[in-house]
Amino acid sequence: MENESVTASQILLLEYTQVKDEQKARIGFRDNLLYATLAAMAAVIAATLQGPARVELLLLLPPVCLVLGWTYLVNDEKISAIGRYVSTELTPRLAVVTPLGRETFGWEAAHRSDRRRRSRKWLQLFVDLLTFCGASLAALTVFWATGRISAVLLTVSLVECAAIVVLAVQISAYADLSSGAQSCRTE
């Protein structure tokens, strides 16, 4: 049998394929979390409206949004980390072993350099905050406005509010609102 040697560029291209496959899978999962959150919101609101004096069911919405929002955030960060890894690690290593040089994965930088990226990122931040935090805070506000609150449920609602504020801070911190090709957040 002929001895085949594997080149450095083949290994790097295989690694690129693997990380891009993971990135694609995470993008699909992350985007589906928005739909899951909307479905969960609809279910909680429908259950709340089924009968009188069921406003305490609104307290189910913050933990659901917290779990789904945190999962969304973690996946979004991993998607961005993969983009950074391709741009800062794989591309330079591949540039050394191929004649194409740094142009090998040009799309990795090019799609981040459009002039409307910054406004798109601000809108995405608004949507993320509204979806995962705003709806929860609205549910808590409606719950508090009813006036029929026990000490236990008030404590639960305050803990939920604090957790949602922490999530909002984390979503904002990871929003990557910078503009230009130096940013590595994947759309």
Short mmCIF file of C-alpha atoms in Angstrom, two decimals, residues 4-181:
data_model
loop_
_atom_site.label_atom_id
_atom_site.label_comp_id
_atom_site.label_asym_id
_atom_site.label_seq_id
_atom_site.Cartn_x
_atom_site.Cartn_y
_atom_site.Cartn_z
CA GLU A 4 0.12 8.76 1.82
CA SER A 5 1.22 11.77 3.77
CA VAL A 6 -1.25 14.28 5.00
CA THR A 7 -0.26 17.88 4.45
CA ALA A 8 -0.60 20.66 6.97
CA SER A 9 -3.06 22.45 4.70
CA GLN A 10 -5.28 19.34 4.54
CA ILE A 11 -5.35 19.11 8.32
CA LEU A 12 -6.17 22.81 8.66
CA LEU A 13 -8.92 22.57 6.04
CA LEU A 14 -10.37 19.56 7.86
CA GLU A 15 -10.32 21.52 11.10
CA TYR A 16 -11.98 24.45 9.32
CA THR A 17 -14.72 22.14 8.03
CA GLN A 18 -15.28 20.72 11.51
CA VAL A 19 -15.53 24.07 13.30
CA LYS A 20 -17.76 25.52 10.57
CA ASP A 21 -20.06 22.49 10.86
CA GLU A 22 -20.27 23.07 14.60
CA GLN A 23 -20.92 26.76 13.98
CA LYS A 24 -23.76 25.98 11.54
CA ALA A 25 -25.36 23.57 14.00
CA ARG A 26 -25.13 26.11 16.81
CA ILE A 27 -26.62 28.85 14.62
CA GLY A 28 -29.63 26.65 13.83
CA PHE A 29 -30.07 25.72 17.49
CA ARG A 30 -29.65 29.32 18.67
CA ASP A 31 -32.17 30.66 16.17
CA ASN A 32 -34.71 28.00 17.13
CA LEU A 33 -34.44 29.12 20.76
CA LEU A 34 -36.22 32.34 19.77
CA TYR A 35 -39.18 30.33 18.48
CA ALA A 36 -39.16 28.12 21.58
CA THR A 37 -39.22 31.23 23.76
CA LEU A 38 -42.18 32.69 21.86
CA ALA A 39 -44.04 29.37 22.15
CA ALA A 40 -43.33 29.21 25.89
CA MET A 41 -44.57 32.79 26.30
CA ALA A 42 -47.77 31.96 24.48
CA ALA A 43 -48.30 28.86 26.64
CA VAL A 44 -47.79 30.75 29.91
CA ILE A 45 -50.03 33.61 28.84
CA ALA A 46 -52.73 31.21 27.65
CA ALA A 47 -52.61 29.31 30.95
CA THR A 48 -52.80 32.59 32.86
CA LEU A 49 -55.87 33.71 30.94
CA GLN A 50 -57.75 30.42 31.35
CA GLY A 51 -59.52 31.48 34.49
CA PRO A 52 -59.78 34.03 37.25
CA ALA A 53 -57.07 34.50 39.88
CA ARG A 54 -54.37 32.68 37.92
CA VAL A 55 -52.02 35.65 37.63
CA GLU A 56 -49.40 33.79 39.70
CA LEU A 57 -48.80 31.61 36.64
CA LEU A 58 -47.01 34.59 35.13
CA LEU A 59 -44.17 33.74 37.52
CA LEU A 60 -43.43 30.77 35.22
CA LEU A 61 -42.36 33.08 32.41
CA PRO A 62 -39.15 34.53 33.94
CA PRO A 63 -37.50 31.14 34.64
CA VAL A 64 -38.42 29.89 31.17
CA CYS A 65 -37.00 33.03 29.55
CA LEU A 66 -33.96 32.87 31.80
CA VAL A 67 -33.10 29.28 30.84
CA LEU A 68 -33.80 29.78 27.13
CA GLY A 69 -32.10 33.20 27.10
CA TRP A 70 -28.98 31.88 28.82
CA THR A 71 -28.83 28.95 26.40
CA TYR A 72 -29.23 31.39 23.50
CA LEU A 73 -26.44 33.58 24.88
CA VAL A 74 -24.03 30.68 25.44
CA ASN A 75 -24.59 29.35 21.92
CA ASP A 76 -24.26 32.83 20.43
CA GLU A 77 -20.95 33.31 22.23
CA LYS A 78 -19.66 29.95 20.96
CA ILE A 79 -20.68 30.90 17.42
CA SER A 80 -18.69 34.11 17.77
CA ALA A 81 -15.76 32.25 19.34
CA ILE A 82 -15.63 29.93 16.33
CA GLY A 83 -15.57 32.95 14.02
CA ARG A 84 -12.74 34.50 16.04
CA TYR A 85 -10.83 31.21 16.02
CA VAL A 86 -11.11 30.88 12.25
CA SER A 87 -10.03 34.50 11.74
CA THR A 88 -7.23 34.68 14.28
CA GLU A 89 -5.90 31.10 14.43
CA LEU A 90 -6.77 29.01 11.39
CA THR A 91 -6.45 31.67 8.71
CA PRO A 92 -2.93 32.77 9.74
CA ARG A 93 -1.76 29.15 10.08
CA LEU A 94 -3.20 28.26 6.68
CA ALA A 95 -1.69 31.39 5.16
CA VAL A 96 1.75 30.04 6.02
CA VAL A 97 1.25 26.74 4.18
CA THR A 98 -0.77 27.83 1.12
CA PRO A 99 -0.04 30.15 -1.77
CA LEU A 100 -3.35 31.98 -1.20
CA GLY A 101 -2.09 33.53 2.00
CA ARG A 102 -4.55 35.47 4.19
CA GLU A 103 -7.21 35.56 1.47
CA THR A 104 -8.03 31.91 2.17
CA PHE A 105 -11.16 32.59 4.22
CA GLY A 106 -12.01 36.10 3.03
CA TRP A 107 -15.70 35.76 3.86
CA GLU A 108 -14.88 35.45 7.56
CA ALA A 109 -13.95 39.16 7.60
CA ALA A 110 -15.90 40.47 4.61
CA HIS A 111 -19.37 39.77 5.97
CA ARG A 112 -18.62 41.83 9.07
CA SER A 113 -17.52 44.93 7.23
CA ASP A 114 -20.77 46.25 5.77
CA ARG A 115 -21.69 49.77 6.84
CA ARG A 116 -25.07 48.78 8.35
CA ARG A 117 -23.63 46.13 10.66
CA ARG A 118 -23.62 48.43 13.70
CA SER A 119 -27.30 49.37 13.35
CA ARG A 120 -28.18 45.71 12.77
CA LYS A 121 -26.33 44.77 15.96
CA TRP A 122 -28.19 47.41 17.97
CA LEU A 123 -31.50 46.10 16.61
CA GLN A 124 -30.49 42.53 17.43
CA LEU A 125 -29.61 43.58 20.97
CA PHE A 126 -33.03 45.22 21.29
CA VAL A 127 -34.78 42.06 20.04
CA ASP A 128 -32.76 39.82 22.36
CA LEU A 129 -33.46 42.02 25.39
CA LEU A 130 -37.14 42.32 24.51
CA THR A 131 -37.54 38.59 23.94
CA PHE A 132 -35.66 37.20 26.90
CA CYS A 133 -35.89 40.04 29.44
CA GLY A 134 -38.65 42.47 28.48
CA ALA A 135 -41.39 39.86 28.39
CA SER A 136 -40.32 38.53 31.79
CA LEU A 137 -40.27 41.99 33.32
CA ALA A 138 -43.70 42.70 31.82
CA ALA A 139 -45.04 39.47 33.36
CA LEU A 140 -43.58 40.43 36.74
CA THR A 141 -45.07 43.93 36.46
CA VAL A 142 -48.53 42.51 35.75
CA PHE A 143 -48.11 40.10 38.66
CA TRP A 144 -47.09 42.91 41.04
CA ALA A 145 -49.92 45.18 39.80
CA THR A 146 -52.63 42.69 40.79
CA GLY A 147 -52.12 43.42 44.47
CA ARG A 148 -52.80 39.79 45.47
CA ILE A 149 -49.29 38.82 46.40
CA SER A 150 -48.18 36.52 49.19
CA ALA A 151 -44.79 36.98 50.84
CA VAL A 152 -43.49 33.76 49.27
CA LEU A 153 -44.57 34.73 45.76
CA LEU A 154 -43.22 38.25 46.22
CA THR A 155 -39.84 36.79 47.20
CA VAL A 156 -39.90 34.46 44.19
CA SER A 157 -40.76 37.35 41.89
CA LEU A 158 -37.94 39.52 43.26
CA VAL A 159 -35.41 36.72 42.80
CA GLU A 160 -36.69 36.24 39.25
CA CYS A 161 -36.38 39.96 38.59
CA ALA A 162 -32.78 39.97 39.80
CA ALA A 163 -31.95 36.96 37.60
CA ILE A 164 -33.50 38.63 34.55
CA VAL A 165 -31.49 41.80 35.20
CA VAL A 166 -28.31 39.68 35.33
CA LEU A 167 -29.30 38.07 32.02
CA ALA A 168 -29.92 41.52 30.48
CA VAL A 169 -26.47 42.67 31.59
CA GLN A 170 -24.87 39.55 30.11
CA ILE A 171 -26.76 39.85 26.81
CA SER A 172 -25.65 43.48 26.58
CA ALA A 173 -22.05 42.65 27.47
CA TYR A 174 -21.81 40.02 24.72
CA ALA A 175 -23.65 42.06 22.08
CA ASP A 176 -20.45 42.94 20.15
CA LEU A 177 -21.62 46.34 18.98
CA SER A 178 -18.28 47.18 17.44
CA SER A 179 -18.20 47.76 13.73
CA GLY A 180 -15.82 46.71 11.01
CA ALA A 181 -13.85 43.68 9.99
#
